[in-house]
Coordinates of C-alpha atoms in Angstrom, one line a residue:
M1 CA -20.9 -30.8 15.2
E2 CA -24.3 -29.2 14.9
F3 CA -27.6 -31.2 14.8
R4 CA -30.9 -30.7 13.1
H5 CA -34.4 -32.3 13.2
L6 CA -35.1 -34.7 10.4
G7 CA -38.0 -32.9 8.8
R8 CA -40.6 -32.1 11.4
S9 CA -39.9 -35.3 13.3
G10 CA -38.4 -35.4 16.7
L11 CA -35.3 -37.3 15.4
M12 CA -32.1 -35.3 15.6
V13 CA -29.4 -36.0 13.1
S14 CA -25.9 -34.6 12.7
E15 CA -25.7 -31.8 10.1
I16 CA -23.0 -33.9 8.3
S17 CA -23.7 -37.6 8.0
Y18 CA -21.3 -40.3 6.9
G19 CA -22.2 -42.4 3.9
N20 CA -20.4 -45.4 2.3
W21 CA -21.9 -45.6 -1.2
I22 CA -18.7 -46.2 -3.1
T23 CA -16.1 -46.8 -0.5
H24 CA -16.8 -49.6 2.0
G25 CA -16.5 -53.1 0.6
S26 CA -15.2 -51.9 -2.8
Q27 CA -13.0 -48.8 -3.2
V28 CA -11.1 -48.9 0.1
E29 CA -9.7 -51.6 2.2
E30 CA -11.4 -52.6 5.4
D31 CA -8.9 -51.1 7.7
A32 CA -9.2 -47.7 5.9
A33 CA -13.0 -48.0 6.1
F34 CA -12.9 -48.6 9.9
A35 CA -10.5 -45.6 10.3
C36 CA -12.9 -43.4 8.4
V37 CA -15.8 -44.4 10.6
R38 CA -13.7 -43.8 13.7
A39 CA -12.8 -40.4 12.3
A40 CA -16.5 -39.6 11.8
L41 CA -17.4 -40.7 15.3
D42 CA -14.5 -38.7 16.8
A43 CA -15.7 -35.6 14.8
G44 CA -19.2 -35.9 16.4
I45 CA -21.0 -37.5 13.4
T46 CA -23.8 -39.7 14.7
T47 CA -25.7 -40.3 11.5
F48 CA -24.6 -43.1 9.1
D49 CA -26.2 -43.8 5.8
T50 CA -25.8 -47.0 3.7
A51 CA -27.9 -49.2 1.4
D52 CA -28.2 -53.0 0.8
V53 CA -27.1 -52.6 -2.8
Y54 CA -23.8 -50.8 -2.0
A55 CA -20.9 -53.1 -2.9
G56 CA -23.3 -56.0 -3.3
T57 CA -24.4 -55.8 0.4
R58 CA -20.8 -55.7 1.6
A59 CA -21.0 -52.0 2.6
E60 CA -23.7 -52.7 5.2
D61 CA -21.6 -55.5 6.6
V62 CA -18.5 -53.3 6.9
L63 CA -20.4 -50.5 8.5
G64 CA -22.1 -52.9 10.9
R65 CA -18.8 -54.2 12.1
A66 CA -17.3 -50.7 12.3
L67 CA -20.1 -49.6 14.6
E68 CA -20.6 -52.8 16.5
N69 CA -19.1 -51.7 19.8
E70 CA -20.7 -48.2 19.8
R71 CA -23.6 -47.3 22.0
R72 CA -26.6 -48.0 19.7
E73 CA -28.8 -45.3 21.2
G74 CA -26.2 -42.7 20.4
L75 CA -26.3 -43.5 16.6
E76 CA -28.7 -42.9 13.8
I77 CA -28.3 -45.7 11.2
F78 CA -30.0 -45.4 7.8
T79 CA -30.3 -47.9 5.0
K80 CA -32.3 -48.4 1.8
V81 CA -34.1 -50.9 -0.3
F82 CA -35.0 -51.1 -4.1
W83 CA -32.0 -52.0 -6.3
P84 CA -31.2 -55.7 -7.1
T85 CA -29.5 -57.6 -4.3
G86 CA -29.7 -61.0 -6.0
P87 CA -30.4 -62.7 -9.4
G88 CA -34.1 -63.5 -8.9
R89 CA -37.0 -61.6 -10.2
N90 CA -38.1 -60.7 -6.7
D91 CA -34.6 -59.6 -5.5
R92 CA -35.4 -56.0 -6.5
G93 CA -38.0 -53.3 -6.3
L94 CA -40.5 -52.4 -3.6
S95 CA -42.8 -55.4 -3.5
R96 CA -43.8 -56.6 -0.1
K97 CA -41.7 -59.8 -0.7
H98 CA -38.5 -57.9 -1.4
I99 CA -39.0 -55.3 1.3
M100 CA -39.7 -57.8 4.1
E101 CA -36.8 -60.0 3.1
S102 CA -34.5 -57.0 2.6
I103 CA -35.0 -55.5 6.0
D104 CA -34.0 -58.7 7.7
G105 CA -30.9 -59.0 5.6
S106 CA -29.9 -55.4 6.3
L107 CA -30.4 -55.8 10.0
R108 CA -28.3 -59.0 10.0
R109 CA -25.5 -57.3 8.2
L110 CA -25.7 -54.1 10.2
R111 CA -25.7 -56.1 13.5
T112 CA -28.6 -54.2 14.9
D113 CA -32.2 -55.0 15.9
Y114 CA -33.5 -51.9 14.1
V115 CA -32.6 -49.1 11.8
D116 CA -33.5 -45.5 12.6
L117 CA -34.6 -44.8 9.0
Y118 CA -35.5 -47.2 6.2
Q119 CA -35.6 -45.6 2.8
A120 CA -37.1 -46.5 -0.6
H121 CA -34.0 -46.1 -2.8
R122 CA -36.1 -45.2 -5.9
Y123 CA -39.8 -45.1 -6.9
D124 CA -41.1 -48.4 -8.1
Y125 CA -43.4 -48.0 -11.1
S126 CA -44.1 -51.7 -11.3
T127 CA -45.5 -52.1 -7.7
P128 CA -48.6 -50.4 -6.3
L129 CA -47.6 -47.7 -3.9
E130 CA -50.2 -49.0 -1.4
E131 CA -48.4 -52.4 -1.3
T132 CA -45.1 -50.7 -0.7
M133 CA -46.4 -48.4 2.1
E134 CA -48.3 -51.3 3.8
A135 CA -45.0 -53.3 3.9
F136 CA -43.2 -50.3 5.4
A137 CA -46.0 -49.9 8.0
D138 CA -45.5 -53.5 9.1
I139 CA -41.8 -52.9 9.4
V140 CA -42.3 -49.8 11.6
H141 CA -45.0 -51.4 13.7
S142 CA -42.8 -54.4 14.3
G143 CA -40.0 -52.1 15.5
K144 CA -37.5 -53.0 12.8
A145 CA -37.4 -49.4 11.6
L146 CA -38.4 -46.2 13.5
Y147 CA -38.9 -43.9 10.5
I148 CA -39.5 -44.2 6.8
G149 CA -37.9 -42.1 4.0
V150 CA -37.5 -42.1 0.2
S151 CA -34.7 -41.3 -2.2
E152 CA -34.9 -39.4 -5.5
W153 CA -38.7 -39.3 -5.5
K154 CA -40.6 -36.6 -7.3
A155 CA -42.8 -34.1 -5.4
S156 CA -46.1 -35.8 -6.5
Q157 CA -44.8 -39.2 -5.4
I158 CA -43.7 -37.8 -2.0
R159 CA -47.1 -36.3 -1.5
E160 CA -49.0 -39.5 -2.3
A161 CA -46.7 -41.6 -0.1
H162 CA -47.0 -39.1 2.7
Q163 CA -50.8 -39.3 2.6
L164 CA -50.7 -43.1 2.8
A165 CA -48.2 -43.0 5.6
R166 CA -50.5 -40.8 7.6
E167 CA -53.4 -43.2 7.1
L168 CA -51.1 -46.1 8.1
R169 CA -49.9 -44.1 11.1
I170 CA -46.2 -44.3 10.2
P171 CA -43.7 -41.4 10.0
L172 CA -42.4 -40.6 6.5
V173 CA -39.9 -37.9 7.4
S174 CA -37.2 -37.7 4.7
N175 CA -36.1 -37.7 1.1
Q176 CA -32.6 -38.4 -0.1
P177 CA -31.8 -36.5 -3.3
Q178 CA -28.7 -35.4 -5.1
Y179 CA -28.1 -31.7 -4.3
S180 CA -25.2 -29.3 -4.8
M181 CA -24.4 -25.9 -6.1
L182 CA -24.4 -27.4 -9.5
W183 CA -27.4 -29.8 -9.2
R184 CA -30.5 -28.0 -7.9
V185 CA -33.3 -30.0 -9.5
I186 CA -35.2 -30.3 -6.1
E187 CA -35.5 -26.6 -5.5
S188 CA -38.6 -25.8 -7.5
E189 CA -40.9 -28.7 -6.6
V190 CA -39.5 -31.2 -4.2
V191 CA -38.4 -28.7 -1.5
P192 CA -41.6 -26.7 -1.4
T193 CA -43.7 -29.9 -1.2
S194 CA -41.4 -31.3 1.5
E195 CA -41.5 -28.1 3.6
E196 CA -45.3 -28.3 3.4
L197 CA -45.4 -31.9 4.5
G198 CA -42.6 -31.8 7.1
V199 CA -40.2 -33.9 5.1
G200 CA -36.5 -33.1 5.4
Q201 CA -33.7 -33.6 2.8
I202 CA -30.7 -35.8 3.5
V203 CA -28.6 -34.8 0.5
W204 CA -26.0 -36.8 -1.3
S205 CA -23.1 -35.6 -3.5
P206 CA -22.9 -32.1 -2.0
I207 CA -19.4 -31.8 -3.5
A208 CA -20.8 -33.0 -6.9
Q209 CA -18.7 -36.2 -6.9
G210 CA -15.6 -34.2 -5.9
V211 CA -15.9 -31.6 -8.8
L212 CA -16.6 -28.8 -6.3
S213 CA -13.4 -29.6 -4.4
G214 CA -11.5 -27.9 -7.3
K215 CA -9.2 -30.9 -7.9
Y216 CA -10.4 -31.4 -11.6
L217 CA -8.9 -28.8 -13.9
P218 CA -10.2 -27.7 -17.3
G219 CA -8.2 -29.0 -20.3
Q220 CA -6.3 -31.6 -18.1
P221 CA -6.9 -35.3 -17.5
P222 CA -8.4 -36.3 -14.1
P223 CA -5.8 -37.1 -11.4
A224 CA -4.8 -40.7 -11.4
G225 CA -7.0 -42.7 -9.0
S226 CA -9.7 -40.1 -8.7
R227 CA -13.4 -40.9 -8.9
A228 CA -13.6 -39.6 -12.5
T229 CA -11.2 -42.4 -13.6
D230 CA -12.8 -45.3 -11.7
E231 CA -16.0 -46.9 -13.1
K232 CA -16.6 -48.6 -9.7
S233 CA -16.5 -45.2 -8.0
G234 CA -19.3 -43.5 -9.7
A235 CA -17.6 -42.2 -12.8
G236 CA -21.0 -42.3 -14.6
F237 CA -22.4 -39.8 -12.1
I238 CA -19.5 -37.4 -12.4
A239 CA -19.4 -37.4 -16.2
K240 CA -22.1 -34.7 -16.5
F241 CA -19.9 -32.2 -14.6
M242 CA -16.6 -33.0 -16.4
T243 CA -16.8 -30.3 -19.1
D244 CA -14.4 -27.4 -19.5
D245 CA -17.1 -24.8 -18.9
V246 CA -18.1 -26.4 -15.6
L247 CA -14.5 -26.9 -14.4
T248 CA -13.5 -23.4 -15.4
R249 CA -16.3 -21.8 -13.5
V250 CA -15.6 -24.1 -10.4
Q251 CA -12.0 -22.8 -10.4
R252 CA -13.4 -19.3 -10.1
L253 CA -15.0 -20.2 -6.8
K254 CA -11.6 -20.6 -5.1
P255 CA -11.1 -17.0 -4.1
L256 CA -14.6 -17.0 -2.6
A257 CA -13.8 -20.1 -0.5
E258 CA -10.5 -18.4 0.6
Q259 CA -12.5 -15.3 1.5
A260 CA -14.8 -17.4 3.7
G261 CA -11.8 -19.2 5.3
L262 CA -13.0 -22.5 3.9
S263 CA -11.6 -25.2 1.6
M264 CA -13.5 -25.7 -1.7
A265 CA -15.1 -28.9 -0.3
Q266 CA -16.1 -27.1 2.9
L267 CA -17.7 -24.3 0.9
A268 CA -19.7 -26.8 -1.1
I269 CA -21.0 -28.7 2.0
A270 CA -21.8 -25.4 3.8
W271 CA -23.7 -24.2 0.8
V272 CA -26.2 -27.1 0.8
L273 CA -26.6 -26.6 4.6
Q274 CA -27.8 -23.1 4.1
N275 CA -31.1 -24.5 2.7
P276 CA -33.4 -24.8 5.8
N277 CA -35.1 -27.9 4.3
V278 CA -31.8 -29.8 4.3
S279 CA -31.5 -31.8 7.5
S280 CA -28.1 -33.4 6.8
A281 CA -25.4 -33.6 4.0
I282 CA -23.9 -37.0 3.4
V283 CA -20.1 -37.1 2.9
G284 CA -18.0 -40.1 2.0
A285 CA -14.3 -40.7 2.5
S286 CA -11.5 -43.0 1.5
R287 CA -9.1 -41.4 4.1
P288 CA -9.8 -40.1 7.6
E289 CA -8.3 -36.7 6.7
Q290 CA -11.2 -36.2 4.3
V291 CA -13.6 -36.6 7.2
H292 CA -11.7 -34.2 9.3
D293 CA -11.8 -31.6 6.5
N294 CA -15.4 -32.0 5.6
V295 CA -16.8 -31.8 9.1
K296 CA -15.5 -28.2 9.4
A297 CA -18.5 -27.2 7.2
A298 CA -20.9 -27.9 10.1
G299 CA -22.3 -24.7 11.7
V300 CA -20.9 -22.4 9.0
K301 CA -23.1 -19.5 8.0
L302 CA -22.6 -18.0 4.5
D303 CA -23.6 -14.4 4.1
A304 CA -25.9 -13.2 1.4
G305 CA -23.1 -11.4 -0.5
L306 CA -21.1 -14.6 -0.8
L307 CA -24.1 -16.7 -1.9
K308 CA -24.9 -14.1 -4.6
A309 CA -21.3 -14.1 -5.8
I310 CA -21.4 -17.9 -6.1
D311 CA -24.6 -17.8 -8.1
E312 CA -23.2 -15.1 -10.4
I313 CA -20.2 -17.4 -11.3
I314 CA -22.0 -20.7 -11.8
D315 CA -25.6 -19.8 -12.8
P316 CA -25.1 -20.7 -16.5
I317 CA -24.0 -24.2 -15.7
V318 CA -26.5 -25.1 -12.9
E319 CA -29.0 -27.9 -13.6
R320 CA -32.5 -26.9 -12.3
D321 CA -34.9 -29.1 -14.4
P322 CA -37.2 -30.8 -11.9
S323 CA -37.8 -33.7 -14.4
R324 CA -34.3 -34.8 -13.6
T325 CA -35.2 -35.6 -10.0
E326 CA -35.4 -39.3 -10.8
S327 CA -33.4 -41.7 -12.8
P328 CA -34.8 -42.1 -16.3
A329 CA -33.8 -45.7 -16.2
Q330 CA -36.4 -46.4 -13.6
R331 CA -39.3 -45.4 -15.9
P332 CA -41.3 -48.4 -17.1

């Protein structure tokens, strides 16, 4: 495993981190979840990402129990706040009330006194940013979180939050966006702003929900039990990639992966790690073998010729529109 600084902070994270968005507490049984975490630890992964909303808070609980007997100082545990975790009007968003209550719930479920990174899961248009950042500052100053991050924020939002963080003397060091060969909406605005401010990217869906693994074939139904067939497993996110044009072009990447001595999934993960602003790529797994396969992308260097060949194949289907950085559903 290779390690990188998270932005310009002193915190080191594993190049490949383990996330449990759609697995722990929902898609896979607890024994399998524990086995995947064990495989991640054995492979040298030290960075684990979750969120209070995943599986209705169950994902945090499963991860907390899976890591309970590990040396806490040797781990980087990340979680998030924003999405609803209860039926009440204040069980969501980035109000002071929800943030302060949510961090205590996350710490209890994760069985830890602090998280290394506490992230705003989306931008909250209904709460003043000053209120949100002041709540985050109190959490950092109380020792419940060491660093602050955001997820799927636009460049202008990151800049404004970073300025407030400096005034409040807290380290806002990361953004967690969707990023892959097929989804590059952060490249034109978010990445240059983040490089200027010292913010690193912790990217999710580097394999484009499994599409870049090559397992989905044009003109054929998705394999039984795959993510594209399971609404609980993010089928809505994968739908935008499930066109014959995309799937045909992805199949053309297979010879390039073979040339590099990589699986398709390894090539996809290695590709995002070529971006120097990416601190870590999040991978999930329902089986330990997937972890063992994915971690082989750590430390891989792709030469310029290979990167150019990839672009020539998929350029017509790549999404680059920076306005798609955030979820339209979160607009007021």
